[in-house]
Amino acid sequence: MPIQTKYQGIYSQALNNTERDEQRFNAEVTVHLDHLGSQPSGNQLLDELTALSNQRRHKLTIREATPSRKGPTAEPVLSYHQLQKHSSLQEYSEIKAVAGRKYALKKEDGRNEGSSVVVSWSPYQTSMGLDRDGYPTGPTRSNNDKVSLLAHELVHAKHMMAGSWKGSYDDPDDASTATGQEELRAVGLEDYEYSLTGKPSENSVRAEHGLPMRTRY
């Protein structure tokens, strides 16, 4: 069962629904959010997520996941008030699909309504490993980097909640696609660098924590 963190609108959900596990994972999430928010752009990101939750009645749930080669993910889901409009939906996959395409995905003429978000994340897989050129080598555990993977997914989450998400429906490695642009935006590359936009990204968080910069998605 999701339980509120110290950050309004942000919840944690442990793998096991025991009070002990729920409190343990809530504490782990809080430690990592505190670390993220200890520097300016990370704190800005958390403030923006809280504001979106307040303004749009959406919820962000950080759900405990087991480490995997894929790493953490962010998925749009229907908020409670949206679910009332789609009461016939039964399967989680259907709820995700409607939330993504009908509410989270940016409209051609501007922002959409936005949706709630589930970020699946593990405190034992917190870093995107990079080679010497800044190319990603895969999600990994790190004693130094506690923030880069979480920051990346929280940027996606912000876009979903704001109704400005570019989607995940085509090739993320192709910068000419909407999904490719969404990933560049989350990393903070090219036109989406923090120095140009003032919008938090994985790289803006890396920079303020003294971590190597990621040079491509």
CSV table of C-alpha atoms in Angstrom, one decimal:
chain,number,residue,atom,x,y,z
A,1,MET,CA,0.0,0.0,0.0
A,2,PRO,CA,1.4,3.4,-0.9
A,3,ILE,CA,2.3,5.6,2.1
A,4,GLN,CA,3.1,9.3,2.1
A,5,THR,CA,6.7,10.5,2.2
A,6,LYS,CA,7.7,13.8,3.9
A,7,TYR,CA,7.3,15.3,0.4
A,8,GLN,CA,3.7,16.2,-0.4
A,9,GLY,CA,2.2,14.2,-3.3
A,10,ILE,CA,5.1,11.7,-3.3
A,11,TYR,CA,4.4,8.2,-2.0
A,12,SER,CA,6.4,5.0,-1.5
A,13,GLN,CA,5.2,1.5,-2.0
A,14,ALA,CA,7.3,-1.5,-0.8
A,15,LEU,CA,7.4,-4.9,-2.6
A,16,ASN,CA,5.9,-6.5,0.5
A,17,ASN,CA,2.8,-5.0,2.2
A,18,THR,CA,4.1,-5.5,5.7
A,19,GLU,CA,4.4,-2.5,8.1
A,20,ARG,CA,8.1,-3.3,8.6
A,21,ASP,CA,8.8,-3.3,4.8
A,22,GLU,CA,6.7,-0.3,4.2
A,23,GLN,CA,8.5,1.8,6.8
A,24,ARG,CA,11.9,0.5,5.6
A,25,PHE,CA,11.3,1.4,2.0
A,26,ASN,CA,9.7,4.8,2.9
A,27,ALA,CA,12.9,5.6,4.9
A,28,GLU,CA,15.1,4.6,1.9
A,29,VAL,CA,13.1,6.7,-0.5
A,30,THR,CA,13.2,9.7,1.9
A,31,VAL,CA,17.0,9.4,2.2
A,32,HIS,CA,17.5,9.4,-1.5
A,33,LEU,CA,15.0,12.3,-2.1
A,34,ASP,CA,16.7,14.3,0.6
A,35,HIS,CA,20.0,13.7,-1.1
A,36,LEU,CA,18.5,14.7,-4.4
A,37,GLY,CA,17.0,17.8,-2.9
A,38,SER,CA,20.2,18.9,-1.1
A,39,GLN,CA,21.3,20.8,-4.2
A,40,PRO,CA,19.5,23.5,-6.2
A,41,SER,CA,18.3,21.8,-9.4
A,42,GLY,CA,17.3,18.6,-7.5
A,43,ASN,CA,15.4,20.7,-5.0
A,44,GLN,CA,13.7,22.6,-7.9
A,45,LEU,CA,12.6,19.2,-9.3
A,46,LEU,CA,11.1,18.1,-6.1
A,47,ASP,CA,9.3,21.5,-5.7
A,48,GLU,CA,7.9,21.2,-9.2
A,49,LEU,CA,6.6,17.6,-8.5
A,50,THR,CA,4.9,18.8,-5.4
A,51,ALA,CA,3.3,21.8,-7.1
A,52,LEU,CA,2.0,19.6,-9.9
A,53,SER,CA,0.5,17.2,-7.4
A,54,ASN,CA,-1.3,20.1,-5.6
A,55,GLN,CA,-2.5,21.8,-8.8
A,56,ARG,CA,-3.6,18.8,-10.8
A,57,ARG,CA,-4.5,16.3,-8.2
A,58,HIS,CA,-2.0,13.7,-9.4
A,59,LYS,CA,0.1,11.4,-7.3
A,60,LEU,CA,3.7,10.2,-7.7
A,61,THR,CA,4.4,6.7,-6.3
A,62,ILE,CA,7.9,5.4,-6.0
A,63,ARG,CA,7.4,1.6,-6.1
A,64,GLU,CA,10.1,-0.8,-4.9
A,65,ALA,CA,11.6,-2.9,-7.7
A,66,THR,CA,14.2,-5.6,-7.9
A,67,PRO,CA,17.4,-4.5,-9.8
A,68,SER,CA,17.3,-5.4,-13.5
A,69,ARG,CA,19.2,-4.8,-16.7
A,70,LYS,CA,16.5,-2.4,-17.7
A,71,GLY,CA,16.8,-0.3,-14.6
A,72,PRO,CA,14.0,2.0,-13.1
A,73,THR,CA,11.0,3.1,-15.2
A,74,ALA,CA,8.4,5.8,-15.0
A,75,GLU,CA,4.8,4.9,-16.1
A,76,PRO,CA,1.7,7.1,-16.4
A,77,VAL,CA,-1.3,5.8,-14.5
A,78,LEU,CA,-4.8,7.3,-14.0
A,79,SER,CA,-5.4,9.6,-11.1
A,80,TYR,CA,-8.4,8.8,-8.9
A,81,HIS,CA,-10.6,11.4,-10.4
A,82,GLN,CA,-9.6,10.2,-13.9
A,83,LEU,CA,-10.3,6.6,-13.0
A,84,GLN,CA,-13.9,7.5,-12.2
A,85,LYS,CA,-14.3,8.4,-15.9
A,86,HIS,CA,-13.0,5.1,-17.0
A,87,SER,CA,-14.6,2.7,-14.5
A,88,SER,CA,-14.8,-0.1,-17.0
A,89,LEU,CA,-11.0,-0.5,-17.1
A,90,GLN,CA,-9.9,-3.6,-15.2
A,91,GLU,CA,-6.3,-4.4,-16.3
A,92,TYR,CA,-3.3,-2.4,-15.2
A,93,SER,CA,-2.0,-2.4,-18.8
A,94,GLU,CA,-5.3,-0.8,-19.9
A,95,ILE,CA,-5.0,1.9,-17.2
A,96,LYS,CA,-1.4,2.7,-18.2
A,97,ALA,CA,-2.4,2.9,-21.9
A,98,VAL,CA,-5.3,5.3,-21.3
A,99,ALA,CA,-3.3,7.4,-18.9
A,100,GLY,CA,-0.4,7.7,-21.3
A,101,ARG,CA,-2.2,8.5,-24.6
A,102,LYS,CA,-5.2,10.4,-23.3
A,103,TYR,CA,-3.7,12.4,-20.4
A,104,ALA,CA,0.1,12.4,-20.0
A,105,LEU,CA,1.0,12.8,-23.7
A,106,LYS,CA,1.5,16.3,-24.8
A,107,LYS,CA,-1.2,17.6,-27.2
A,108,GLU,CA,-0.2,19.1,-30.6
A,109,ASP,CA,-1.6,22.5,-29.4
A,110,GLY,CA,-0.1,22.5,-25.9
A,111,ARG,CA,-0.1,20.7,-22.6
A,112,ASN,CA,-2.5,17.9,-21.7
A,113,GLU,CA,-4.3,17.3,-18.3
A,114,GLY,CA,-1.4,15.1,-17.1
A,115,SER,CA,-1.7,11.9,-15.0
A,116,SER,CA,-0.4,10.2,-11.9
A,117,VAL,CA,2.9,8.3,-12.2
A,118,VAL,CA,4.4,5.1,-10.8
A,119,VAL,CA,8.2,5.1,-10.8
A,120,SER,CA,9.6,1.6,-10.2
A,121,TRP,CA,13.0,2.0,-8.5
A,122,SER,CA,15.5,0.1,-6.3
A,123,PRO,CA,17.8,1.6,-3.7
A,124,TYR,CA,20.3,-1.0,-4.8
A,125,GLN,CA,20.5,0.3,-8.4
A,126,THR,CA,20.9,4.0,-8.2
A,127,SER,CA,23.4,4.9,-10.9
A,128,MET,CA,23.7,4.9,-14.7
A,129,GLY,CA,27.2,3.7,-15.3
A,130,LEU,CA,29.2,5.7,-17.9
A,131,ASP,CA,32.4,4.9,-19.8
A,132,ARG,CA,35.2,7.4,-20.2
A,133,ASP,CA,33.3,9.2,-23.0
A,134,GLY,CA,30.1,9.6,-21.0
A,135,TYR,CA,28.3,6.8,-22.8
A,136,PRO,CA,25.9,4.8,-20.7
A,137,THR,CA,27.0,1.3,-19.8
A,138,GLY,CA,23.9,0.2,-17.9
A,139,PRO,CA,22.2,0.7,-14.5
A,140,THR,CA,24.4,-0.3,-11.5
A,141,ARG,CA,24.9,0.0,-7.8
A,142,SER,CA,27.1,2.9,-6.7
A,143,ASN,CA,28.5,4.2,-3.4
A,144,ASN,CA,29.1,7.6,-5.0
A,145,ASP,CA,26.0,8.1,-7.2
A,146,LYS,CA,22.8,7.9,-5.3
A,147,VAL,CA,20.8,10.2,-7.6
A,148,SER,CA,21.2,9.9,-11.3
A,149,LEU,CA,18.8,7.1,-12.1
A,150,LEU,CA,16.1,8.5,-9.8
A,151,ALA,CA,16.5,12.0,-11.2
A,152,HIS,CA,16.2,10.7,-14.7
A,153,GLU,CA,12.9,9.0,-14.0
A,154,LEU,CA,11.5,11.9,-11.9
A,155,VAL,CA,12.0,14.2,-14.9
A,156,HIS,CA,9.9,11.8,-17.0
A,157,ALA,CA,7.4,11.7,-14.1
A,158,LYS,CA,7.2,15.5,-14.0
A,159,HIS,CA,6.4,15.6,-17.8
A,160,MET,CA,3.7,13.0,-17.3
A,161,MET,CA,2.1,14.8,-14.5
A,162,ALA,CA,2.3,18.1,-16.4
A,163,GLY,CA,0.8,16.7,-19.6
A,164,SER,CA,4.0,17.6,-21.5
A,165,TRP,CA,5.4,14.1,-21.9
A,166,LYS,CA,6.6,13.2,-25.4
A,167,GLY,CA,5.9,9.5,-25.0
A,168,SER,CA,7.7,6.2,-25.2
A,169,TYR,CA,6.0,4.9,-28.3
A,170,ASP,CA,8.9,4.9,-30.8
A,171,ASP,CA,12.7,4.6,-30.9
A,172,PRO,CA,14.3,6.3,-27.8
A,173,ASP,CA,17.7,6.2,-29.5
A,174,ASP,CA,16.6,8.2,-32.5
A,175,ALA,CA,16.7,11.9,-31.7
A,176,SER,CA,14.3,12.6,-34.6
A,177,THR,CA,11.4,10.8,-32.8
A,178,ALA,CA,9.3,12.2,-30.0
A,179,THR,CA,10.6,9.5,-27.6
A,180,GLY,CA,14.1,10.3,-28.6
A,181,GLN,CA,13.4,14.0,-27.7
A,182,GLU,CA,11.9,12.9,-24.4
A,183,GLU,CA,15.0,11.0,-23.5
A,184,LEU,CA,17.3,13.9,-24.5
A,185,ARG,CA,15.1,16.2,-22.3
A,186,ALA,CA,15.4,13.8,-19.3
A,187,VAL,CA,19.2,13.5,-19.6
A,188,GLY,CA,19.6,17.3,-20.3
A,189,LEU,CA,21.4,17.1,-23.7
A,190,GLU,CA,21.5,19.4,-26.7
A,191,ASP,CA,18.7,21.9,-26.6
A,192,TYR,CA,17.7,20.7,-23.2
A,193,GLU,CA,20.8,21.6,-21.3
A,194,TYR,CA,20.1,23.1,-17.9
A,195,SER,CA,22.1,26.2,-18.8
A,196,LEU,CA,19.7,26.9,-21.7
A,197,THR,CA,16.4,25.8,-20.2
A,198,GLY,CA,16.7,26.2,-16.4
A,199,LYS,CA,14.8,22.9,-16.2
A,200,PRO,CA,16.2,20.1,-14.0
A,201,SER,CA,17.6,17.1,-15.7
A,202,GLU,CA,19.8,14.0,-15.0
A,203,ASN,CA,22.9,16.0,-16.0
A,204,SER,CA,22.0,19.1,-14.0
A,205,VAL,CA,21.7,16.8,-10.9
A,206,ARG,CA,25.0,15.0,-11.9
A,207,ALA,CA,26.8,18.4,-12.1
A,208,GLU,CA,25.7,19.6,-8.7
A,209,HIS,CA,26.7,16.3,-7.1
A,210,GLY,CA,30.2,16.3,-8.7
A,211,LEU,CA,29.3,13.3,-10.9
A,212,PRO,CA,30.5,12.7,-14.5
A,213,MET,CA,28.3,14.1,-17.3
A,214,ARG,CA,26.3,11.7,-19.5
A,215,THR,CA,26.9,12.6,-23.1
A,216,ARG,CA,24.2,10.5,-24.8
A,217,TYR,CA,21.0,8.6,-24.0
